[in-house]
mmCIF file of C-alpha atoms in Angstrom:
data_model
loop_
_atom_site.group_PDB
_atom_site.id
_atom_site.type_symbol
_atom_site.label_atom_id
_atom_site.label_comp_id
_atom_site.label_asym_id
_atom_site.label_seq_id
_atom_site.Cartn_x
_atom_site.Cartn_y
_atom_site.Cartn_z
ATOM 1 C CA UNK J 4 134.727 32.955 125.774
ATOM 2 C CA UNK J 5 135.157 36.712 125.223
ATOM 3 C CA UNK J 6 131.730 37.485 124.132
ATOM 4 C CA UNK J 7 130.427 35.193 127.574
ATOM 5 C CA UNK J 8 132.539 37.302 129.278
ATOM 6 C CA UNK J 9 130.826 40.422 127.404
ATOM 7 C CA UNK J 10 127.213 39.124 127.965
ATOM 8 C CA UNK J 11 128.145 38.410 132.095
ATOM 9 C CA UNK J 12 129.392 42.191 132.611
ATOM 10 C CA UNK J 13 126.585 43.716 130.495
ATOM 11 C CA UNK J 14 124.447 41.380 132.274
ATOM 12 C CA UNK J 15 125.497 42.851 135.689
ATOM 13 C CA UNK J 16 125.781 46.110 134.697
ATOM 14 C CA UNK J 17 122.119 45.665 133.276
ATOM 15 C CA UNK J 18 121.592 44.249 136.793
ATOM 16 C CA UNK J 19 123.478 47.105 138.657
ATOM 17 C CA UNK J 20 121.569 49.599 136.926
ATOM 18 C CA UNK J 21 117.906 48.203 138.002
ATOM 19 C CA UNK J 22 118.861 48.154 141.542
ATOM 20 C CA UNK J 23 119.834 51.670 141.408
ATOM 21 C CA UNK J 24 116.723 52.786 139.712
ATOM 22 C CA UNK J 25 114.807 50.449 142.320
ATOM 23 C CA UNK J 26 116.995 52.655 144.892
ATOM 24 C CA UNK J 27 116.307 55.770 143.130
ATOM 25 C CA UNK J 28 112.474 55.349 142.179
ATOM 26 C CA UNK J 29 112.508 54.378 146.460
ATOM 27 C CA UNK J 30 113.873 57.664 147.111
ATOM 28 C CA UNK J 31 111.756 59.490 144.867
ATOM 29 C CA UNK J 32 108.846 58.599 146.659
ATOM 30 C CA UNK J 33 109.988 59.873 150.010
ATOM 31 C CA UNK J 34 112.384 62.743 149.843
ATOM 32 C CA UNK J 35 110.261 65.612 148.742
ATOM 33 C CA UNK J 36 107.850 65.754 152.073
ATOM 34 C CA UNK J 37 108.709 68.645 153.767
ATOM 35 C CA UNK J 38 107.460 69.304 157.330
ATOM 36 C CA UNK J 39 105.358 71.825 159.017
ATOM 37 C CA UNK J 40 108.164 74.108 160.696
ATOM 38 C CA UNK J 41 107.491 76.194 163.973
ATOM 39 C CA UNK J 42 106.012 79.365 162.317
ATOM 40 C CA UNK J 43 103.885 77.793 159.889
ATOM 41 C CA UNK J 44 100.796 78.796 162.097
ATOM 42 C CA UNK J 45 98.320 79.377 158.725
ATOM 43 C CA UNK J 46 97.070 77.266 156.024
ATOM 44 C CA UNK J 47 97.247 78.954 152.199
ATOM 45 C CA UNK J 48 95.826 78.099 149.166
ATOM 46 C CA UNK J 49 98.209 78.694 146.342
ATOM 47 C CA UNK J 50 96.760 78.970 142.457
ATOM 48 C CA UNK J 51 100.050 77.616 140.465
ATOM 49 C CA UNK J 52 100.672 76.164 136.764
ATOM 50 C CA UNK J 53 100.624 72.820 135.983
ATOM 51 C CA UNK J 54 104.490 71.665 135.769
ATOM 52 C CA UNK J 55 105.478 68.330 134.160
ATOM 53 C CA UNK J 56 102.056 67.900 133.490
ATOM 54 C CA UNK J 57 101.428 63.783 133.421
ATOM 55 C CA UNK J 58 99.124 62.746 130.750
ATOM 56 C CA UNK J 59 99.913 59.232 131.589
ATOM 57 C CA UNK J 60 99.241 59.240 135.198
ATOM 58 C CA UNK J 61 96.516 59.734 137.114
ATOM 59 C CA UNK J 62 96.182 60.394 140.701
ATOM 60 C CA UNK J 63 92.942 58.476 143.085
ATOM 61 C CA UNK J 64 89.885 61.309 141.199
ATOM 62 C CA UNK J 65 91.231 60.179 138.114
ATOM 63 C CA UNK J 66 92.505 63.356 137.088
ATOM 64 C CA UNK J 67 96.225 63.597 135.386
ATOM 65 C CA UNK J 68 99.416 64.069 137.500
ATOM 66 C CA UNK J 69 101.664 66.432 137.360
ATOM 67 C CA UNK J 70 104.826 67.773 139.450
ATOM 68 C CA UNK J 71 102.546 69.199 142.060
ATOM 69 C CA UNK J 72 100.196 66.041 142.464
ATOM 70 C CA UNK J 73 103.236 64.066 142.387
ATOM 71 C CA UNK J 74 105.746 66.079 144.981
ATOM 72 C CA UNK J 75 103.151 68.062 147.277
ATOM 73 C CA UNK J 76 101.669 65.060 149.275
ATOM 74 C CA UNK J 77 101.119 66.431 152.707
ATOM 75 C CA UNK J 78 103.487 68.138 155.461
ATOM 76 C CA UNK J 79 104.126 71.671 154.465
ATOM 77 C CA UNK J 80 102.793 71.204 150.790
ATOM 78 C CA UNK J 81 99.997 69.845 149.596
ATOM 79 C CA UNK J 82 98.307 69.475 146.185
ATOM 80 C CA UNK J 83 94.708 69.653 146.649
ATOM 81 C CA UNK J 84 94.083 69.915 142.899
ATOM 82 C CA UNK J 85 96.638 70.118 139.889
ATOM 83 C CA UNK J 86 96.805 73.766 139.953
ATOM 84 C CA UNK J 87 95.872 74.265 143.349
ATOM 85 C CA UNK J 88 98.812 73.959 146.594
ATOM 86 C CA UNK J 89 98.012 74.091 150.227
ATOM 87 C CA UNK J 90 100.989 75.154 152.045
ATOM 88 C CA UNK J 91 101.490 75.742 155.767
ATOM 89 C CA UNK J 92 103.143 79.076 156.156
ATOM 90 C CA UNK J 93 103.248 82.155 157.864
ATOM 91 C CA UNK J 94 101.812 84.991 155.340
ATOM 92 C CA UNK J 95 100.412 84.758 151.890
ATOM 93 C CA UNK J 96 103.943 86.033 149.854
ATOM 94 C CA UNK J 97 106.378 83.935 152.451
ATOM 95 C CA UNK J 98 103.907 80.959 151.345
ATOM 96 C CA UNK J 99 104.215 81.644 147.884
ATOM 97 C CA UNK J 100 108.260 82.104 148.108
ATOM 98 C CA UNK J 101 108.270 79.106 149.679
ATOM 99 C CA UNK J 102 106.535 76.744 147.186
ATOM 100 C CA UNK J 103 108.481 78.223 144.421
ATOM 101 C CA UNK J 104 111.547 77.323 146.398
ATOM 102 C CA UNK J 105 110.238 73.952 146.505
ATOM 103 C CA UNK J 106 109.766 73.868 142.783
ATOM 104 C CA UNK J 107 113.267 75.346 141.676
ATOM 105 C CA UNK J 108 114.644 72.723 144.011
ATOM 106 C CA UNK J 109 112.854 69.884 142.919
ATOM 107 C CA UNK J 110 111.210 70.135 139.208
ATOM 108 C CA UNK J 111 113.975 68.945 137.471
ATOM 109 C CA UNK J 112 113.483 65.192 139.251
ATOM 110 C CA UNK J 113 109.943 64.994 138.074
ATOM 111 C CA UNK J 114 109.249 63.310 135.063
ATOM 112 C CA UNK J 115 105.932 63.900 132.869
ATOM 113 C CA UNK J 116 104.768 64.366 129.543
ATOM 114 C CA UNK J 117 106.184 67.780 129.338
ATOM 115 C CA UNK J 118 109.586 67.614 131.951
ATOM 116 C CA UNK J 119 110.114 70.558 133.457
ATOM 117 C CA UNK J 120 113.702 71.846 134.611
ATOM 118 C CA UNK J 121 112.825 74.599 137.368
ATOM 119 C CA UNK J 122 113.785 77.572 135.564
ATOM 120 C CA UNK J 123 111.064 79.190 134.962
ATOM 121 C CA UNK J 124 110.111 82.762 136.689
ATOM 122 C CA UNK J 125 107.836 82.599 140.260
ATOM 123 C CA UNK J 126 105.298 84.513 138.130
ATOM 124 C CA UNK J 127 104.505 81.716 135.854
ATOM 125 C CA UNK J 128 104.849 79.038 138.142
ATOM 126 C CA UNK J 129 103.089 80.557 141.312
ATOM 127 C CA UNK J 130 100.283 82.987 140.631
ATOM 128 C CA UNK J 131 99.003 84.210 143.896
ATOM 129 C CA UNK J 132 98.808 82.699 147.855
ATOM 130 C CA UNK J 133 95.286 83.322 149.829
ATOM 131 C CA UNK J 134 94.065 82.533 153.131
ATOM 132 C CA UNK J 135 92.726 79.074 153.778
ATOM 133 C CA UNK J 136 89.489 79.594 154.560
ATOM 134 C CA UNK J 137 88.442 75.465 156.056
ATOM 135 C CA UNK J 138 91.538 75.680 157.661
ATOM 136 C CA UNK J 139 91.914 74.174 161.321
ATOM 137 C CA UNK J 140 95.756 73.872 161.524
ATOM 138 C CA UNK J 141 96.395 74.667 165.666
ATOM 139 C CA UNK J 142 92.958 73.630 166.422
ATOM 140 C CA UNK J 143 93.099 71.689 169.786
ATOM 141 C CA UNK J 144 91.317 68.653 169.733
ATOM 142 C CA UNK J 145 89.613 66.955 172.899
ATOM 143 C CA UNK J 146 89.966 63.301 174.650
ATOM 144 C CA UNK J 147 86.558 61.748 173.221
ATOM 145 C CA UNK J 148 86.279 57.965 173.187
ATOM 146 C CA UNK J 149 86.057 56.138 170.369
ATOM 147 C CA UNK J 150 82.187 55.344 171.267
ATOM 148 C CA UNK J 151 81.190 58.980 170.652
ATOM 149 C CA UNK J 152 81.975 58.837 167.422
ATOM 150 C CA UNK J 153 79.110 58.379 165.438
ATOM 151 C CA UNK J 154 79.260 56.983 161.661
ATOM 152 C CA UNK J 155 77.643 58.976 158.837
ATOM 153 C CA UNK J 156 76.374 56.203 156.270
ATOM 154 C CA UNK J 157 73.664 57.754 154.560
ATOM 155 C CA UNK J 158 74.150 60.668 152.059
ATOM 156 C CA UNK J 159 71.727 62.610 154.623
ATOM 157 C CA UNK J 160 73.668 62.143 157.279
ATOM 158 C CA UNK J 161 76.079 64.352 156.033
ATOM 159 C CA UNK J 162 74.352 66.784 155.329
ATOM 160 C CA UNK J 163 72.251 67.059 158.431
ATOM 161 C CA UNK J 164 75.465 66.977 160.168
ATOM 162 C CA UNK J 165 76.616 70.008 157.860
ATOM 163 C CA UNK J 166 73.032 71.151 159.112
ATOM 164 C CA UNK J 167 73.879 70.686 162.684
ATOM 165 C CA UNK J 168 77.657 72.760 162.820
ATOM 166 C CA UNK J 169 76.161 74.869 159.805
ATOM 167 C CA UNK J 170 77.297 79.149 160.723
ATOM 168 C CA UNK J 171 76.230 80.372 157.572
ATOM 169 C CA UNK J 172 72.152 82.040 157.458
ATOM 170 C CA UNK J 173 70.239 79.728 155.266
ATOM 171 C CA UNK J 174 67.390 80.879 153.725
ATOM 172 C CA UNK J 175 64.433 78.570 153.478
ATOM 173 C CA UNK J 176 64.781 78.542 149.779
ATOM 174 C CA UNK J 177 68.780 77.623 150.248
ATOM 175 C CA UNK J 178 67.862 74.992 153.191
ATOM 176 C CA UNK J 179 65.195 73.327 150.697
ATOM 177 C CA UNK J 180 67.827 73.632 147.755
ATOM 178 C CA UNK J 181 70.582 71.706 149.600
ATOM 179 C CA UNK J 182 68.310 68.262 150.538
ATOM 180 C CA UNK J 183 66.217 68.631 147.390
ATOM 181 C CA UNK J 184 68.611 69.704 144.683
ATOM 182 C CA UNK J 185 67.154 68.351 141.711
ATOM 183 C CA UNK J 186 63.244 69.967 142.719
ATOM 184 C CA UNK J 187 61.227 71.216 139.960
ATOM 185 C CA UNK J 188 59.889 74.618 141.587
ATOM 186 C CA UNK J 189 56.814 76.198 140.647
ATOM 187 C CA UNK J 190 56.654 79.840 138.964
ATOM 188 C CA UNK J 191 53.387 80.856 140.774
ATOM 189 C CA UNK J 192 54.882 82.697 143.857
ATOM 190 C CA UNK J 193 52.250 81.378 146.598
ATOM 191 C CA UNK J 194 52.990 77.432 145.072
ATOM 192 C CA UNK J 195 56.601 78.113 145.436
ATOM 193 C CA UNK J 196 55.712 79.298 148.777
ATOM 194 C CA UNK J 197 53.837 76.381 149.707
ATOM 195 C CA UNK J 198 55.969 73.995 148.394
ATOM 196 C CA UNK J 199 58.903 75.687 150.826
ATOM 197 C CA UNK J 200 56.936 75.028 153.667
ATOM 198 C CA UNK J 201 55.870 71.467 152.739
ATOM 199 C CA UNK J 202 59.445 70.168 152.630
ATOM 200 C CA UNK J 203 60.536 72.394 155.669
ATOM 201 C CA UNK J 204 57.765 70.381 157.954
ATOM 202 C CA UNK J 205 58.882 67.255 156.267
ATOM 203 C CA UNK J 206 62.794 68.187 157.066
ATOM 204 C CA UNK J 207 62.111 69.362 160.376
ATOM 205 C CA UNK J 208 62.377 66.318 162.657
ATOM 206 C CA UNK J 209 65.848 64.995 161.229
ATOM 207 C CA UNK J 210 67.288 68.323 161.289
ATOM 208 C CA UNK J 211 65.838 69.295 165.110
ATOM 209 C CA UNK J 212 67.685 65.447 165.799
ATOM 210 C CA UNK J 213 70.932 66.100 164.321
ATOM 211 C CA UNK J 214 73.897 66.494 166.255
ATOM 212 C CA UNK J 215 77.403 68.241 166.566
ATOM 213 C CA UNK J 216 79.564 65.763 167.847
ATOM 214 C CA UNK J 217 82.724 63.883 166.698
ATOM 215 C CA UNK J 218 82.202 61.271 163.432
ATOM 216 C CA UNK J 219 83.508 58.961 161.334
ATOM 217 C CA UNK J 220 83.354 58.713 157.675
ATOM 218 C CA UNK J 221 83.706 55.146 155.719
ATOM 219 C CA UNK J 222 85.506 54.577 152.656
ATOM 220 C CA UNK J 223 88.813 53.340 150.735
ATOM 221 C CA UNK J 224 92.799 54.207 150.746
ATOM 222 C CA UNK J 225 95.388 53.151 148.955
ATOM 223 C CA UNK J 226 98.983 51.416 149.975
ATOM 224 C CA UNK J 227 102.205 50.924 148.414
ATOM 225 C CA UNK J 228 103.405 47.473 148.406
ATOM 226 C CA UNK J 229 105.485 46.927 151.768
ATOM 227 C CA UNK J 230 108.733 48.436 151.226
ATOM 228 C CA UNK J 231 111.407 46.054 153.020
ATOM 229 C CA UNK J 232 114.475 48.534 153.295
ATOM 230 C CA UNK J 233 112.627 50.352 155.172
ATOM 231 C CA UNK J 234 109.868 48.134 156.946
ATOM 232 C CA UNK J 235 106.850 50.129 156.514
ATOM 233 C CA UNK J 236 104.160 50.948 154.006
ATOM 234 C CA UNK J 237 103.800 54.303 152.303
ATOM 235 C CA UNK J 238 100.032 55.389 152.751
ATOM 236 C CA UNK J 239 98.931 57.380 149.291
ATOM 237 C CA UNK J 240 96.946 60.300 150.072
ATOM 238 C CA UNK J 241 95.257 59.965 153.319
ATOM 239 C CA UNK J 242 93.746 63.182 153.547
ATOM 240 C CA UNK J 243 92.244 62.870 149.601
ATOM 241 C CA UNK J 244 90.791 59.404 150.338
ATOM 242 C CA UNK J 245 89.348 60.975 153.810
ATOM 243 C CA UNK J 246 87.759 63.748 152.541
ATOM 244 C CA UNK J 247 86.589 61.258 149.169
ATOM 245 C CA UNK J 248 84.143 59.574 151.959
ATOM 246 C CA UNK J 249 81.287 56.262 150.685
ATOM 247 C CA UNK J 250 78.053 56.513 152.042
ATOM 248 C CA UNK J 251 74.579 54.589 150.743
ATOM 249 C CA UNK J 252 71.558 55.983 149.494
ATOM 250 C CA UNK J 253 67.937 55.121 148.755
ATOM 251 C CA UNK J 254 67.364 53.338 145.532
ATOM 252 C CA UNK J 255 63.701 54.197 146.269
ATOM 253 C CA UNK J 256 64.017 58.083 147.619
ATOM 254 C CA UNK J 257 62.220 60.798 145.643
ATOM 255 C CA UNK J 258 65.346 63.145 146.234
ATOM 256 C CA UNK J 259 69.034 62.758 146.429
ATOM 257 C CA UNK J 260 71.009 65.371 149.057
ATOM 258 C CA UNK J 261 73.935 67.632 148.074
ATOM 259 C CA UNK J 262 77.159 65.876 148.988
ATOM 260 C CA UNK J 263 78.731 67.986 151.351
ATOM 261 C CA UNK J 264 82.724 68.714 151.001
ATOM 262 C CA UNK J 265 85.020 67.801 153.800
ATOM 263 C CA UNK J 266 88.538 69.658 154.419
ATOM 264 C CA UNK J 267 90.533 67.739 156.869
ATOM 265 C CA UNK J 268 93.980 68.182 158.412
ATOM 266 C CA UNK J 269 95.658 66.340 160.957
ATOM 267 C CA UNK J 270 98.539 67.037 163.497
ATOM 268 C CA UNK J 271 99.375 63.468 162.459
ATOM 269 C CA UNK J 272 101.317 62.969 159.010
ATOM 270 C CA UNK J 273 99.951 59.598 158.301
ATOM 271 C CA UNK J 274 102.468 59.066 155.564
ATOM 272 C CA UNK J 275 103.705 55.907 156.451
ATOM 273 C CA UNK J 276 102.815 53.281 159.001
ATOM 274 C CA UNK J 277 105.098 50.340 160.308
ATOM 275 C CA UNK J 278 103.809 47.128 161.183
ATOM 276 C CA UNK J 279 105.159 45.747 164.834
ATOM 277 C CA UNK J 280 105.992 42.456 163.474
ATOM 278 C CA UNK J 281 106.612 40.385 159.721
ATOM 279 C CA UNK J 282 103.716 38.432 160.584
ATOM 280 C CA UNK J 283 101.111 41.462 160.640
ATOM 281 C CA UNK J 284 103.365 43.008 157.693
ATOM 282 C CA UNK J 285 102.144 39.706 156.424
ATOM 283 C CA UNK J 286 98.528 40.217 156.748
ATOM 284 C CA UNK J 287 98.372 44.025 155.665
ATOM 285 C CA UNK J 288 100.208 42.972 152.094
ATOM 286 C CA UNK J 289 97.737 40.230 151.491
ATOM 287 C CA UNK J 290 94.574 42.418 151.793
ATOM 288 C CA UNK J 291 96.278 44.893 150.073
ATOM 289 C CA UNK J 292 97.149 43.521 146.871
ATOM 290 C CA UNK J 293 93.902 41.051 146.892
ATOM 291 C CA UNK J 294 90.447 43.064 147.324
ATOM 292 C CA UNK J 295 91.894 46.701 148.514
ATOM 293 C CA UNK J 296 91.534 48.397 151.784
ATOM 294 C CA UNK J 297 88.916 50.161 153.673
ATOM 295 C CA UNK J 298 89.635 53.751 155.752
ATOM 296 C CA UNK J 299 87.708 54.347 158.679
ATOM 297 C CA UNK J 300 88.554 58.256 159.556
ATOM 298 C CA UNK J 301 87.551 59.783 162.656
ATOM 299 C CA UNK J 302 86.861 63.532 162.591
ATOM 300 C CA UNK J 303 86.215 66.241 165.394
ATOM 301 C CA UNK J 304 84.346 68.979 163.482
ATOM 302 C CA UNK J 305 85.109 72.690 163.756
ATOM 303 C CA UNK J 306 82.956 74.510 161.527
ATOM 304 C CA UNK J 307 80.420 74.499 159.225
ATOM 305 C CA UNK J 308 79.693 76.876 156.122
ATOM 306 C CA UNK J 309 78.504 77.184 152.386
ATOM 307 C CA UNK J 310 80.986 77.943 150.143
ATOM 308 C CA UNK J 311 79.914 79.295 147.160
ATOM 309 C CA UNK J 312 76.993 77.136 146.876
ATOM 310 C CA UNK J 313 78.495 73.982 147.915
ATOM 311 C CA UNK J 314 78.132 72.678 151.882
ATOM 312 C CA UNK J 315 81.411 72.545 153.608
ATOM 313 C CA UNK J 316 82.243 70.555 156.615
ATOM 314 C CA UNK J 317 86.204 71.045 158.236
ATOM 315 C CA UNK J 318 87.544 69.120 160.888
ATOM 316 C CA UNK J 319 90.433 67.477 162.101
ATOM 317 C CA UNK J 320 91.755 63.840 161.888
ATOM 318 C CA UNK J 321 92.116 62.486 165.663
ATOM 319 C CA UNK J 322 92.781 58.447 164.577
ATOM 320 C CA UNK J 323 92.468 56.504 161.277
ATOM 321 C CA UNK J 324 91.655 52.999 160.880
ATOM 322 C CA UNK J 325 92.709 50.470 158.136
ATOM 323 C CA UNK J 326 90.451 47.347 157.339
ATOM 324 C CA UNK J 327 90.222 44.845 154.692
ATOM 325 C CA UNK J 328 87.156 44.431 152.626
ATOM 326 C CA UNK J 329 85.596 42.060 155.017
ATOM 327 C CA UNK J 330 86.194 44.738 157.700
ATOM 328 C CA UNK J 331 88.898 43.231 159.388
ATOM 329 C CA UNK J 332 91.009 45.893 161.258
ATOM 330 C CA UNK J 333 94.510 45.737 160.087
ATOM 331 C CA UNK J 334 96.173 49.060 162.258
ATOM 332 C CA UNK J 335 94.607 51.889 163.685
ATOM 333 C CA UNK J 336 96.709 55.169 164.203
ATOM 334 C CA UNK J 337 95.662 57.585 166.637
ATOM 335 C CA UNK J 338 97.116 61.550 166.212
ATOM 336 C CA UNK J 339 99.300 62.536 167.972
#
């Protein structure tokens, strides 16, 4: 009788203690967002070390997780690589107090392959803050309807659009280089020459027809399984699976563009969205955990340039929609 009596309280204390780390593991995927305050006017990108580093865990590029990639998820802080923060700020060193603030307060919670207990001196964990350069935080967007917005499915669609809000000088050599990356170029100077002006003529329509205007890119996010304490479901990563766009290409085309690079932001957090009843609740689960989700983002440019050698389009997030596979729409969310 004893030992039933033994097995029924180790039993609910067994119980007891999943609940709370069901509670817990709940909590730890919501409480470290911190949001944009009044005086974060500026965007900075922060080099930092990797803490907690995850070797287990990998986040949607398939690169390992760590306490940056797993805390810094949009808001004030973001992780836009393992070793690289965004934070919303005021000046470079207040930016870089800040995030070590935010890792003395918080490291200790994170678990990884090497745990980390937020002790260690801002030198090591924060190098140096910078100025954003593709930021557009307070950027003011327009009223467009949804009917301007045009859809970029081809790979040369983004680029001509890169083409189109492009403010860096291109030479004709760099133009070539960015729709023909992979072209073998010849070492006699009036070839090379001729070849330059070949593709130009060919380029020229597409790029004299591309526009400036509002778009949408196509591709896939990610959703926790509906939480039903709280009556909502935690989006993972918007901006990441924005800016990590689909688009189709020519089995059949003699050259493959450059993929441009996006860097979006959004007045909007997007963290979380609730559904308006259980029955669309419902509806969002099942295409969730069946085929995955599609992300329809639209995006009001504001600039243009080549960083480095790589094409770089920023813009802001005005509305985001959800869609199964089939391209149902499951919830749309406009900024606000």
């Amino acid at each position: 009788m004893n030992n039933m009596k033994n097995s029924m309280n180790l039993g609910a204390v067994a119980l007891v203690g999943i609940m709370c780390q069901s509670i817990s593991l709940n909590a730890y995927a919501q409480n470290f967002r911190v949001e944009v305050g009044t005086s974060d006017h500026r965007d900075f990108i922060c080099d930092v070390a990797k803490i907690a580093d995850d070797l287990t865990a990998r986040d949607l590029g398939g690169r390992s997780s760590n306490f940056w990639t797993k805390t810094a998820r949009g808001g004030k802080f973001e992780a836009t690589e393992p070793t690289k923060v965004r934070v919303a700020s005021s000046a470079p060193e207040v930016a870089r107090r800040e995030l070590f603030a935010f890792y003395q307060k918080n490291a200790a919670l994170v678990r990884g392959t090497f745990p980390d207990k937020g002790q260690q001196p801002i030198d090591s964990v924060v190098k140096a803050c910078v100025p954003d350069p593709s930021s557009t935080r307070g950027v003011k967007v327009t009223a467009v309807s949804d009917d301007k917005y045009k859809v970029l499915l081809r790979d040369k669609d983004h680029l001509l659009k890169f083409v189109a809000l492009n403010t860096t000088q291109l030479s004709e050599e760099q133009l070539i280089g960015l729709f023909n990356p992979s072209a073998i170029l010849p070492s006699d100077a009036f070839e090379r020459k001729a070849f330059y002006q070949k593709e130009s003529k060919r380029l020229a329509p597409d790029i004299a027809a591309a526009e400036k205007g509002p778009f949408i890119l196509e591709g896939e996010v990610k959703l926790r399984p509906y939480d039903f304490n709280l009556g909502q479901f935690e989006i993972l990563n918007l901006i990441a699976s924005a800016e990590s766009y689909g688009y189709t290409y020519d089995m059949n085309a003699r050259v493959f563009p450059q993929k441009p690079i996006y860097k979006l932001s959004s007045s909007t957090a997007y963290s979380v969205y609730k559904p308006r009843s259980i029955e669309e609740a419902k509806k969002i689960e099942a295409a969730r955990s069946k085929d995955g989700l599609k992300l329809r983002t639209f995006v009001q440019p504001v600039k243009a340039w080549l960083n480095g050698d790589k094409p770089e389009i920023d813009g802001v997030i005005t509305k985001i929609e959800v869609a199964s596979m089939d391209g149902k729409i499951l919830f749309s969310m406009p900024a606000k």
